Amino acid sequence: MRPRVLGALAVADFRERVRRPVYAVILLAAVGLGYLAVPSTGSHWVIVNLGNHRGVYDSAYVAAVTALAGALWLFAGGFYVVRVAIARDGATGVGELLAVTPLRTTEYLFGKFLSNLLVLGSMAGVLVGTALVMQVARGESTGVDPVALLAPFVLFTLPVLAAASGCAVLFETVPLLRGGLGNVVWFFLSMTVMIAGQSPSAPLGGLGMNLFAESVKADMAARHIAVRELSLGLMYLDRPPRTFVWSGLDLTWGFAAERLALAVLAGLLAVVPALWFARFDPARRAGRPAPVPVPDAVPIAVPGPVPQAVVPGHDGASGREGTLDHDEAVAGGGGFEVRAVTAPRPGGAAGRLLAGELRILVRGVSRWWWAGVAALTVVGLLAPTEIATGPLLLATSVWPALIWSRLGTQGHENGVGALLGAYPGVRRRVLAEWAAGVVLTAFTGLVPVLRMALAADGPGTAAWAAGTLFIPSLALALGVLGRTHRLFQALYLPLWYMVVNAVAALDYIGAVRAGGRPAGPDPLAVAGVAAVLLATALAVVTFRHARR
Amino acid sequence: MLELVEVSKVYRGGKRAVEGVTLRLGAGLVGLLGPNGAGKSSLMRIAATVTRPTGGRVLFDGTDVVADPGALRRVLGYLPQDFGVYPNLTAREFLSYLAAVKGLSARSARARIGELLELVNLTEAAKRPLGAYSGGMLRRVGIAQALLGDPRVIIVDEPTAGLDPQERVRFRNLLSDLAADRVVLLSTHIVSDVESVAGDIAIVARGRLLRRGTPDELLASVAGQVWEVTVPPAEAGAMRARHLVGRTVRTAAGVRVRLLSPGPPAPGAERVAPDLEDAYLAVVTGQDTAEALGKGR
């Protein structure tokens, strides 16, 4: 690999990404994460829970908890930020230009890995800055120790971000994982890594939590503080944690070597796809309609005499009549009878608009997806009611996630907006798109609601109905706001996961039950949120249209 | 009647794409010519209600379509320079969807879509997903959608890009036919695209309308100024430096240069009849000598 080539590739790609407005949002998110990691003295929320204790906010502690928060959340969320590096080259056509250069495939893939790492690394850089500011702002310790401040980011955060960068390249090169399915797989994979990575037996140091935990435990024990639990995440404590002075990380060469090995493995993960990466050859591209050769020029009947190009509004003296250019002389010219075309008449089109939106939504969906719907239907009909209205309801609430994520994004992602911009009825289109989402949601969730209706479960049915309005409304609003299907995929799956974990306050579909009744929010409240989301989508579209 | 009155467009960041353009368009075909980056597409998007101007007015039959774009959109057929499609839909399904968006009745939409597919030679391919279409086929789908609602105003931006020569001729003639009783605005940077069908040509550059006139008027502006001369290859560069050179062709005798000059550019130069490309070059480089020819008409 040639370092100059790698550098040029990575820097160009990095520049392209950071010059997009969304990059500012990404950095703001990093600032927000840094702020969350160092909560105020009276806060009940913590990212690192040390059994109702925390370290005094000095450089070592602030940096360690911020770096761990970065390792945890940037690993899971950062993947979604960087996972379109190769796809963008395909969409812009840059990939084809690169493909015909002497650039080696391994160099290309490693360059993308470095570019991903630069983007995520810049977020880590923002975290370092935020940690410094937060330490000074909290004012518990004003002495800044640069080594203590930087070391956790270098050893905890960056190797984990390298792993996310390598995985992003790998996912982009595997046809099955390239699309929305990859986002879903990553959600579950990252959840697993986030949990397993905190374990003392996590390979290559995991997220770094264990080294931090060992050091903290030793210090707390020396101060006769009982250590009940140590965990990383976002947690609410019954009372604000008490403080102690932590002496800082006890770094070893062995740990540093493990972290280096993790980064190297991540780089290897990115270049392994060179074995099958197609270098943007459309003939080997999967996941899109096959570019079957279509006879382009259907034989055109040689037309009769060329009609004169008489231009109304100009007489023969000033207009140019009957002049032929070379093309016309060759091809023979006109022959169109455009007036023979049936005159269009206005008529009720709401049904066909809905049918069109439904078609746009589900056309191209794999037959395996439909087989899944069929399987859920059969299971739902045969299973006991408590299964059909519990786990099965949850399954039907996630199975169409990739299709819901298309709502509000299809026109933009396919470039159809350029055509539709001059079409009437923009709000009608948005409403039809939303209605298509509701129809799909109702269709996939039909069996659970049938079982609820048969069991005379009115509250469950009402919760289902509210959820059926809520999900497509959320998808549409996020799609319209973000103009990308990834936003819904990244936010909806954690929301669904919370419901799976019986967080009743977030149960939008009525799957969490207490005493046989849905324990979640009032269905009217959920429907109200759905209405607000739909109104938001409409308002954003109208605003954009007005500002065109 | 579609009128653009003193229309300007300044994008965020201060880029001035269109500056004080006035165009009045009645039935007939107006060819909008200009170099790349001249502001043609911005002007077309403004005329098609896709982009709001930052200054001036756009009127359709007296209605301000900046404030009320619906008045124009109901009777508009617009083909942008770049557009996308839903790749999993067939051409028929895509057009059917767009017909519903336009509010056409099911029966007339069905019949019209079939006829339009025939018109653009896509009947055979109508059941294939659009993702499998070539660029030229997609352009023809774009043409069909522009004609869906029997538009009174047709605005087409670089419509022949990607079409083969036969299709280009067919499409130009179609536009010419449609222009008999409709407003047709055709934007291109290919002079031959408007030369054969437009009786009214507007030339824009740097966001401004430089000239508007009939082809004959434009030709008259450079009459007597177009020369052809054969020079040794070593002198071709000097000729380019001194004159506005339109074309050069390498021949056995040397380099045949076609250029604009008020007088003979070199001994042995022959005065030749101007064509529209000569007139266009003269206008966009500011070297035409004619008086204002219906400018801003």
XYZ file of C-alpha atoms in Angstrom, chain B residues 1-112:
112
model
C -49.250 33.769 -21.958
C -46.305 33.135 -19.646
C -44.357 36.198 -18.625
C -41.128 36.495 -16.725
C -40.711 40.095 -15.674
C -37.334 41.317 -14.427
C -36.700 37.916 -12.882
C -33.588 37.463 -10.741
C -32.246 34.605 -8.672
C -29.497 34.914 -6.094
C -28.609 31.678 -4.354
C -27.445 31.401 -0.780
C -23.808 32.347 -0.749
C -24.462 35.221 -3.106
C -24.180 33.455 -6.449
C -26.271 35.413 -8.960
C -27.706 32.857 -11.378
C -30.288 35.046 -13.109
C -30.291 38.824 -13.339
C -33.252 40.899 -14.463
C -34.506 38.633 -17.231
C -37.733 39.583 -18.966
C -39.321 37.091 -21.345
C -42.859 37.093 -22.699
C -43.897 33.768 -24.131
C -46.995 33.140 -26.222
C -47.930 30.129 -28.313
C -44.871 28.909 -30.164
C -41.481 27.493 -29.442
C -38.789 29.618 -27.898
C -35.303 28.196 -27.842
C -33.242 29.269 -24.863
C -29.573 29.065 -25.798
C -26.607 29.671 -23.608
C -23.288 28.263 -22.526
C -22.938 25.938 -19.539
C -23.491 27.851 -16.325
C -25.335 30.668 -18.093
C -28.344 30.398 -15.782
C -30.587 28.542 -18.221
C -31.586 25.811 -15.821
C -32.257 28.305 -13.033
C -34.426 30.293 -15.403
C -36.270 27.147 -16.497
C -36.870 26.096 -12.891
C -38.213 29.550 -12.103
C -40.515 29.422 -15.124
C -41.661 25.936 -14.052
C -42.425 27.061 -10.461
C -39.799 24.729 -9.034
C -37.604 27.605 -7.834
C -38.785 30.905 -6.440
C -37.098 33.938 -7.931
C -35.488 36.371 -5.512
C -36.644 39.263 -7.652
C -39.213 39.997 -10.348
C -42.483 38.298 -11.185
C -43.676 35.284 -13.133
C -47.171 35.647 -14.544
C -49.329 33.068 -16.246
C -52.416 34.522 -17.883
C -52.032 37.410 -15.473
C -51.792 35.250 -12.333
C -48.638 35.590 -10.236
C -47.401 31.989 -10.139
C -44.740 32.742 -7.559
C -47.540 33.313 -5.072
C -49.956 30.803 -6.613
C -47.977 28.126 -8.472
C -51.040 25.868 -8.744
C -52.451 27.948 -11.599
C -49.525 27.026 -13.822
C -48.822 23.548 -12.473
C -52.235 22.282 -13.524
C -51.401 22.968 -17.170
C -47.643 22.531 -17.115
C -45.475 19.842 -18.637
C -41.936 20.064 -17.299
C -38.889 18.005 -18.117
C -35.896 18.950 -15.975
C -32.328 18.429 -17.057
C -31.683 15.851 -14.327
C -34.377 13.782 -12.732
C -34.791 10.418 -11.092
C -37.407 7.695 -11.168
C -38.591 4.994 -8.815
C -36.416 2.144 -10.082
C -38.742 -0.685 -9.069
C -41.791 0.652 -10.902
C -42.452 0.011 -14.562
C -42.842 2.931 -16.956
C -46.606 2.403 -17.032
C -46.860 2.303 -13.236
C -44.683 5.376 -12.858
C -46.723 7.361 -15.360
C -49.940 6.117 -13.775
C -48.728 7.401 -10.409
C -47.828 10.789 -11.890
C -51.203 10.956 -13.626
C -52.876 10.444 -10.253
C -50.716 13.193 -8.772
C -51.922 15.446 -11.579
C -55.498 14.447 -10.781
C -56.362 12.825 -14.110
C -59.314 10.451 -14.297
C -58.455 6.749 -14.348
C -59.893 6.094 -17.789
C -58.274 9.012 -19.587
C -54.983 8.412 -17.771
C -54.920 4.771 -18.853
C -55.578 5.602 -22.487
C -53.237 8.535 -22.555
